[in-house]
Coordinates of C-alpha atoms and ligand atoms in Angstrom, one line a residue:
M29 CA 92.9 146.3 75.3
A30 CA 96.7 145.2 73.8
F31 CA 99.7 144.8 76.4
E32 CA 102.3 147.9 76.5
K33 CA 104.8 147.4 74.2
T34 CA 108.3 148.0 75.7
W35 CA 111.8 147.2 75.0
R36 CA 115.0 147.0 76.7
W37 CA 117.1 149.6 76.4
F38 CA 120.8 149.7 77.8
G39 CA 121.1 153.3 78.3
E40 CA 123.0 155.8 76.3
K41 CA 125.9 153.0 75.3
D42 CA 123.0 151.1 73.8
S43 CA 123.5 151.0 70.0
V44 CA 119.8 151.7 69.7
K45 CA 118.9 155.2 70.6
L46 CA 115.8 156.1 72.6
S47 CA 114.7 158.2 69.6
D48 CA 114.5 155.3 67.4
L49 CA 112.2 153.8 69.4
K50 CA 109.2 155.8 68.6
Q51 CA 109.3 154.9 65.5
M52 CA 109.0 151.3 66.2
G53 CA 106.1 151.8 68.1
I54 CA 107.0 151.3 71.7
E55 CA 105.5 152.6 74.2
G56 CA 107.5 152.1 77.7
V57 CA 111.2 151.7 78.0
V58 CA 112.7 149.0 80.4
T59 CA 115.9 150.0 81.8
A60 CA 117.6 150.5 84.7
L61 CA 120.7 152.6 86.3
H62 CA 123.2 150.8 85.1
H63 CA 126.4 153.3 86.3
I64 CA 125.3 152.8 90.0
P65 CA 127.2 150.1 91.6
N66 CA 125.2 146.9 92.9
G67 CA 124.2 147.3 96.5
E68 CA 124.0 151.3 96.6
V69 CA 121.0 153.4 96.6
W70 CA 119.7 155.0 93.5
P71 CA 119.0 158.2 94.0
V72 CA 115.8 160.2 93.0
E73 CA 118.3 162.4 91.1
E74 CA 119.5 160.0 88.4
I75 CA 116.4 158.4 88.8
L76 CA 114.4 161.3 87.2
K77 CA 117.4 162.1 84.9
V78 CA 116.4 158.7 83.1
K79 CA 112.8 159.2 83.7
T80 CA 112.7 162.7 82.4
N81 CA 114.9 161.4 79.4
I82 CA 112.5 158.9 78.8
E83 CA 109.4 160.7 78.6
Q84 CA 111.2 163.9 76.4
H85 CA 111.2 161.2 74.1
G86 CA 107.3 160.6 74.6
M87 CA 107.2 157.5 75.9
R88 CA 107.3 155.9 80.2
W89 CA 109.8 154.3 81.8
S90 CA 107.9 151.0 82.4
V91 CA 109.8 148.9 84.3
V92 CA 113.0 148.7 85.6
E93 CA 115.2 145.5 84.9
S94 CA 116.7 145.2 87.2
L95 CA 117.0 146.3 90.5
P96 CA 120.0 143.9 91.0
V97 CA 119.5 141.8 94.4
S98 CA 123.4 141.7 95.6
E99 CA 125.2 138.6 96.6
G100 CA 125.1 139.3 100.2
I101 CA 121.8 139.2 100.4
K102 CA 121.0 135.9 98.9
T103 CA 123.9 134.3 101.4
R104 CA 122.8 136.8 104.2
N105 CA 126.5 137.5 104.9
S106 CA 127.0 140.1 107.4
D107 CA 126.4 143.1 105.2
C108 CA 123.1 142.2 104.6
K109 CA 121.2 144.4 106.3
R110 CA 122.8 147.5 104.9
L111 CA 122.1 146.0 101.1
I112 CA 118.4 145.5 102.4
E113 CA 117.9 148.8 103.8
N114 CA 119.7 150.4 100.4
Y115 CA 117.3 148.2 98.3
K116 CA 114.7 149.4 100.1
Q117 CA 115.4 152.8 99.6
S118 CA 116.1 152.4 95.8
I119 CA 112.4 150.9 95.6
I120 CA 111.1 154.3 97.9
N121 CA 113.2 156.5 95.4
L122 CA 111.4 154.6 92.5
G123 CA 108.2 155.0 94.0
K124 CA 108.4 158.6 94.7
C125 CA 109.4 159.3 90.8
G126 CA 106.4 157.2 89.7
V127 CA 108.4 154.0 88.3
D128 CA 106.3 151.5 89.7
T129 CA 107.3 148.0 88.4
V130 CA 110.9 146.3 89.4
C131 CA 112.3 143.2 87.6
Y132 CA 114.7 141.2 89.5
N133 CA 116.1 137.7 90.3
F134 CA 117.4 135.5 92.8
M135 CA 120.0 133.1 90.9
P136 CA 122.7 132.5 93.0
V137 CA 126.1 133.9 91.7
L138 CA 125.3 133.5 87.7
D139 CA 122.3 135.1 86.2
W140 CA 121.3 133.6 82.7
V141 CA 123.4 131.5 81.2
R142 CA 124.3 130.1 77.1
T143 CA 127.5 128.3 76.0
D144 CA 127.6 129.7 72.4
L145 CA 126.4 133.0 71.8
H146 CA 126.9 133.3 68.3
Y147 CA 125.3 129.9 67.0
K148 CA 124.6 130.1 63.3
L149 CA 121.4 128.5 62.2
P150 CA 121.2 127.4 58.4
E151 CA 119.0 130.5 56.9
G152 CA 121.8 132.3 58.6
G153 CA 120.4 133.9 61.4
E154 CA 122.8 133.8 64.5
V155 CA 121.1 132.7 68.3
M156 CA 122.7 131.8 71.5
F157 CA 122.9 128.2 72.5
F158 CA 122.9 126.2 75.4
N159 CA 124.7 123.2 75.4
F160 CA 124.4 120.9 78.6
P161 CA 127.3 118.4 78.2
L162 CA 129.7 121.5 77.3
F163 CA 128.6 123.7 80.2
V164 CA 129.6 120.8 82.8
A165 CA 133.1 120.6 80.7
F166 CA 133.7 124.2 81.8
D167 CA 132.4 123.6 85.1
A168 CA 134.2 120.2 86.0
Y169 CA 137.0 120.5 83.7
I170 CA 137.6 124.2 82.7
L171 CA 136.9 125.9 86.0
K172 CA 137.8 122.3 88.0
R173 CA 135.3 123.0 90.6
H174 CA 135.7 120.8 93.4
G175 CA 133.4 117.8 93.3
A176 CA 131.4 119.1 90.2
E177 CA 130.8 115.6 88.5
N178 CA 129.0 114.7 91.3
D179 CA 126.6 117.3 90.5
Y180 CA 124.9 116.4 87.1
P181 CA 123.6 113.1 85.2
A182 CA 126.4 110.4 84.8
D183 CA 125.8 110.1 81.0
I184 CA 126.1 114.4 80.8
V185 CA 129.5 113.6 82.5
A186 CA 130.8 111.0 80.5
K187 CA 129.8 113.4 77.1
A188 CA 131.2 116.5 79.0
R189 CA 134.6 114.4 79.5
D190 CA 134.8 113.6 75.6
I191 CA 134.0 116.8 74.7
Y192 CA 136.8 118.4 77.2
S193 CA 139.4 116.1 75.8
K194 CA 139.2 117.5 72.1
M195 CA 138.8 121.1 73.0
S196 CA 141.3 123.7 72.3
E197 CA 143.3 125.6 75.5
E198 CA 141.9 128.5 73.4
D199 CA 138.1 127.3 73.4
A200 CA 138.1 126.6 77.1
E201 CA 139.5 129.7 77.8
A202 CA 136.8 131.4 75.1
L203 CA 134.0 129.5 76.9
A204 CA 134.9 130.5 80.5
Y205 CA 135.1 134.4 79.1
N206 CA 131.6 134.3 77.9
I207 CA 130.0 132.4 80.7
I208 CA 131.3 134.6 83.6
V209 CA 131.7 137.6 81.9
V210 CA 130.1 138.2 78.3
T211 CA 127.0 137.2 79.6
Q212 CA 126.8 138.9 83.2
G213 CA 128.4 142.2 82.5
F214 CA 126.0 144.1 80.8
I215 CA 123.4 142.9 83.0
D216 CA 125.1 144.4 85.8
G217 CA 126.1 140.7 87.1
V218 CA 129.0 139.9 89.9
I219 CA 131.7 140.4 87.5
D220 CA 132.4 142.3 85.0
G221 CA 135.5 142.7 82.2
T222 CA 137.5 144.8 84.8
V223 CA 137.9 141.6 86.9
V224 CA 141.5 140.0 86.0
N225 CA 141.3 136.3 87.5
Y226 CA 137.6 136.2 86.9
K227 CA 138.2 132.1 87.0
Q228 CA 139.0 132.0 90.9
V229 CA 137.2 134.8 91.7
F230 CA 133.8 133.3 90.5
L231 CA 134.5 129.9 92.3
N232 CA 135.0 132.3 95.3
F233 CA 131.5 133.5 94.6
I234 CA 130.5 129.6 94.3
A235 CA 132.4 128.9 97.6
T236 CA 129.9 131.2 99.6
Y237 CA 126.9 128.9 98.9
K238 CA 128.5 126.0 100.6
D239 CA 125.7 126.0 103.3
I240 CA 123.1 127.0 101.0
D241 CA 120.9 124.4 100.1
R242 CA 117.7 124.8 98.3
K243 CA 115.8 124.7 101.7
K244 CA 118.0 127.4 103.0
L245 CA 118.1 129.8 99.5
R246 CA 114.0 129.4 99.7
E247 CA 114.7 130.7 103.6
H248 CA 116.8 133.8 102.4
L249 CA 114.3 134.7 99.6
S250 CA 111.1 134.5 102.2
L251 CA 113.2 136.8 104.6
F252 CA 114.0 139.3 101.6
L253 CA 110.2 139.3 100.3
N254 CA 109.0 140.0 104.2
D255 CA 111.8 142.7 104.0
I256 CA 111.1 144.6 100.7
I257 CA 107.3 143.8 99.8
P258 CA 105.7 146.1 102.6
V259 CA 107.8 149.0 101.5
A260 CA 107.3 147.9 97.7
E261 CA 103.3 148.0 98.6
S262 CA 103.7 151.4 100.5
A263 CA 105.9 153.0 97.8
G264 CA 102.9 151.8 94.9
V265 CA 105.7 149.8 93.3
N266 CA 105.1 146.2 92.0
M267 CA 108.2 143.8 92.3
C268 CA 108.5 140.5 89.7
I269 CA 111.2 138.0 90.0
H270 CA 112.5 136.6 86.7
P271 CA 112.3 133.2 86.4
D272 CA 116.2 130.9 86.1
D273 CA 117.4 130.6 83.3
P274 CA 118.0 127.9 82.4
P275 CA 115.6 126.5 85.3
F276 CA 117.4 124.3 86.7
S277 CA 120.1 123.9 89.0
V278 CA 124.0 124.8 87.4
L279 CA 127.0 124.6 89.2
G280 CA 125.8 122.7 92.4
L281 CA 123.9 125.9 93.5
P282 CA 120.4 125.8 94.4
R283 CA 118.0 127.6 91.9
I284 CA 114.2 128.1 93.1
V285 CA 112.1 130.3 90.7
S286 CA 112.1 127.5 88.1
T287 CA 108.5 125.6 88.3
K288 CA 104.7 126.2 88.8
D289 CA 105.4 125.3 92.4
D290 CA 108.4 127.6 93.5
L291 CA 106.3 130.6 91.8
E292 CA 103.4 129.7 94.0
W293 CA 105.5 129.4 97.0
I294 CA 107.0 132.6 96.3
I295 CA 103.3 134.5 95.9
K296 CA 102.5 133.0 98.9
Q297 CA 105.4 134.1 101.1
V298 CA 104.0 137.6 101.5
D299 CA 100.4 138.3 100.3
S300 CA 100.6 141.2 98.3
I301 CA 100.0 142.6 94.5
S302 CA 103.3 144.1 95.1
N303 CA 105.3 140.6 95.1
G304 CA 104.6 139.3 91.7
I305 CA 106.4 137.4 88.9
T306 CA 107.8 138.5 85.4
F307 CA 106.4 135.8 83.0
C308 CA 109.5 134.5 81.1
T309 CA 108.2 132.2 78.3
G310 CA 112.2 131.4 77.1
S311 CA 113.3 130.6 80.9
L312 CA 110.4 128.8 81.9
S313 CA 109.8 126.6 78.9
V314 CA 113.2 125.1 79.0
N315 CA 111.9 122.5 81.5
R316 CA 109.6 120.3 79.6
N317 CA 107.3 119.5 82.8
N318 CA 106.6 123.1 82.9
D319 CA 103.1 123.7 81.6
L320 CA 103.0 127.6 80.9
I321 CA 99.6 127.5 80.4
Q322 CA 98.8 126.2 84.0
I323 CA 101.3 128.7 85.3
V324 CA 99.3 131.5 84.3
K325 CA 96.3 130.5 85.3
S326 CA 98.0 130.0 89.1
V327 CA 100.0 132.9 89.8
G328 CA 98.6 135.0 86.3
S329 CA 97.1 137.4 88.8
R330 CA 100.6 138.7 90.0
I331 CA 101.6 138.7 87.1
H332 CA 103.9 142.2 86.5
F333 CA 106.0 142.0 83.0
L334 CA 106.2 139.6 80.3
H335 CA 109.3 138.6 78.4
L336 CA 108.1 136.5 75.3
R337 CA 110.4 134.6 73.4
N338 CA 110.5 130.6 72.4
N339 CA 113.1 128.1 72.3
Q340 CA 113.9 124.6 70.4
L341 CA 114.4 122.0 73.1
L342 CA 117.2 119.0 72.1
P343 CA 118.0 115.9 73.9
D344 CA 120.6 115.9 76.8
G345 CA 119.3 119.3 78.2
C346 CA 120.6 121.4 75.5
F347 CA 118.3 124.1 73.7
Y348 CA 118.6 127.3 71.6
E349 CA 116.9 130.2 71.3
F350 CA 114.2 130.6 68.2
G351 CA 111.6 133.0 66.4
H352 CA 109.5 134.8 68.8
V353 CA 106.4 132.7 67.4
D354 CA 108.4 129.6 67.2
G355 CA 109.5 127.0 68.8
V356 CA 108.4 124.9 72.4
V357 CA 106.1 127.5 73.3
D358 CA 102.7 127.8 72.1
M359 CA 102.7 131.2 71.8
Y360 CA 98.9 132.0 70.6
A361 CA 98.0 129.8 73.5
V362 CA 100.2 131.8 76.4
M363 CA 99.0 135.0 74.8
K364 CA 95.7 134.0 74.8
V365 CA 95.8 133.2 78.6
L366 CA 97.4 136.0 79.3
L367 CA 94.9 138.6 77.4
E368 CA 92.5 136.5 79.2
E369 CA 94.1 137.8 82.6
Q370 CA 94.4 141.1 81.1
Q371 CA 91.0 141.2 80.1
Q372 CA 90.2 139.9 84.3
R373 CA 91.9 142.8 85.8
I374 CA 89.7 145.1 83.5
I375 CA 86.7 143.7 85.2
E376 CA 88.3 143.8 88.7
G377 CA 89.1 147.4 87.9
R378 CA 92.5 147.0 88.7
K379 CA 95.2 149.4 88.2
D380 CA 97.7 147.6 86.7
I381 CA 96.1 146.5 83.5
R382 CA 99.1 147.7 81.4
M383 CA 101.2 144.3 81.6
P384 CA 104.4 145.4 79.7
V385 CA 105.4 143.0 77.2
R386 CA 108.8 143.0 75.7
P387 CA 110.4 140.8 73.2
D388 CA 112.9 139.2 74.8
H389 CA 116.2 138.3 72.9
G390 CA 116.2 137.6 69.0
I391 CA 118.0 136.1 66.4
K392 CA 120.4 138.0 65.2
I393 CA 120.0 139.2 61.1
L394 CA 120.2 141.3 58.4
D395 CA 122.0 144.9 59.4
D396 CA 122.3 143.5 63.3
Y397 CA 125.6 141.9 62.3
K398 CA 126.7 145.9 61.6
K399 CA 125.9 146.5 64.9
N400 CA 127.5 145.7 68.6
A401 CA 124.5 145.1 70.3
N402 CA 124.7 143.0 73.6
P403 CA 124.3 139.1 73.1
G404 CA 121.0 138.4 72.6
Y405 CA 119.7 142.0 71.8
P406 CA 119.9 142.4 68.3
L407 CA 117.9 145.5 67.1
I408 CA 116.0 143.6 64.2
G409 CA 115.3 140.5 65.4
R410 CA 113.7 141.7 68.3
L411 CA 111.6 144.2 66.2
K412 CA 110.8 141.2 63.8
G413 CA 109.6 139.2 67.1
L414 CA 107.6 142.3 68.5
A415 CA 105.9 142.6 64.9
E416 CA 104.9 139.1 65.0
L417 CA 104.1 138.9 68.6
T418 CA 101.9 142.5 67.9
G419 CA 99.9 140.9 65.3
M420 CA 99.3 137.7 66.8
E421 CA 97.6 139.3 70.0
R422 CA 95.7 141.9 67.7
A423 CA 94.1 139.0 66.0
I424 CA 93.2 137.2 69.3
E425 CA 92.1 140.5 70.9
R426 CA 89.2 140.7 67.7
I427 CA 88.5 136.8 67.7
M428 CA 87.7 137.0 71.4
N429 CA 86.0 140.5 71.2
F430 CA 88.3 141.4 73.9
K431 CA 87.5 145.4 75.1
Ligands
DNO27 C1 118.7 138.2 80.4 C2 117.8 138.6 81.3 C3 118.2 138.5 82.1 C4 117.1 139.5 83.3 C5 117.0 139.7 84.8 C6 116.4 139.7 85.6 O1 119.0 138.9 79.1 O2 116.6 137.8 80.9 O3 119.3 139.0 82.7 O4 117.2 140.4 82.9 O5 117.4 137.8 85.2 O6 116.4 140.1 86.8

C-alpha cells in the first residue's frame, strides 16, 4: 500500500516551489499558515487559499505542521480560555476544509534544540549537532539562568564551565542566537528575529514555568486534550502530538512527551482516534532507553504522521543527525513494524490508512549549499533520504507480500 509521501513546505518563501514537488514524487504537502500570528484563529478563507494552491499542483494538504499551542495554554495563564477557544475554532475550520491531520507539540518555551547548525561531516555534508555540555554552557553561563547548574549532572556542568572559559564572546552570542532565534523563528516559536532583547525575553518565558513541574504540565496537557479532542473528533480531524526533541528536560523545564510511558499516558487521556501521535524517530531515538519498535507496538494505532530520520549518538548526551537509513535507528525494523500497522488498518477497514510520512531533516549536500533553506531542511539531502526510505519500503512490502 505504501505510506503517503509528503514534504514539509514553508510556503511561498520556501526555496523549494510547490511546482517542484510533483517531480519528486510527492503526494502530499505538510505546511502551516505561517502568516497567522500564534494564538489567532486560522480563518477558512486562508486555509482554502493554501489548500487550493496545493491541489492545483496535483497534491493534497496532508498534514498541518504545526498548529502551535501557545505558551498561555501550556502555562494556563489568564489568556488560556481565549487561546483554547481560538485553537478549537482553527480545528473546526480545518475540518470544514477537509484538512484532517494536525501536528502540534507541548514543549515548554523551546521547540527543538541544537547547538550547531553547520556540523561538517568528513565527507563534506553538513548536519545539525546537539552538544549537551555546550548547551549547559549556554544555559548556565551565557543566559545565566538562575540555578541552572543544579538542573544538570555535575560532570556535564564541569565540562560546560570548561567550554565556556574558552569561548569567545562572539561564539557565545552566536550560540544563543541559534538556540533562541534561528531554530525557532521559522517554525513559529515564541521568539522571532524581530525581538531585540531576545535573551531577556527568553528568560521571562522560562520564568513563567517557575511553579510548573512535570506533574503540573501533564495536568495542563490533559486539560487541553479534554477540551480539544472532542472538537477534533467531530470535525473529522486527527491531532498528533510531536515528541520532545531532544527527549529530556532542558532549561529546568519539564518535558512530558519523551518516552513510551509518556505516549501511553497521553493517548489514555482521551480515548479517541483523534488523540494521536506524530512518530518522530529522530526525536525519540536520542534516548537510548526508547525502544522504537515497542513504542509502535504499543501506541501504533494512534500514529497519524511519520517523521523518519536518524542520529549518531555520542557520549555525554551529545548527538548529531545523520543519513535517514544510517545511525542508531534500525530503520528497516521501524519501517517494517509501521507497515504492519498500516496492514492492520486495512484489515480493520479503518479510514486512516494513508499514514503520511515525511523525510525529516536531511544532510546538506551538493547544490544545497547554493540555496538558502531553513536549518535541517535542505532539498537534496531530504530527497536522498526520501529515495532511500521509499526503496526500503518497497522491498519490505514485496518481501512481506503486503497489499
Ligand atoms: C523541527 C520539527 C519540529 C516540529 C514541531 C511540531 O524540525 O520537527 O519543529 O515541527 O515540534 O509541532
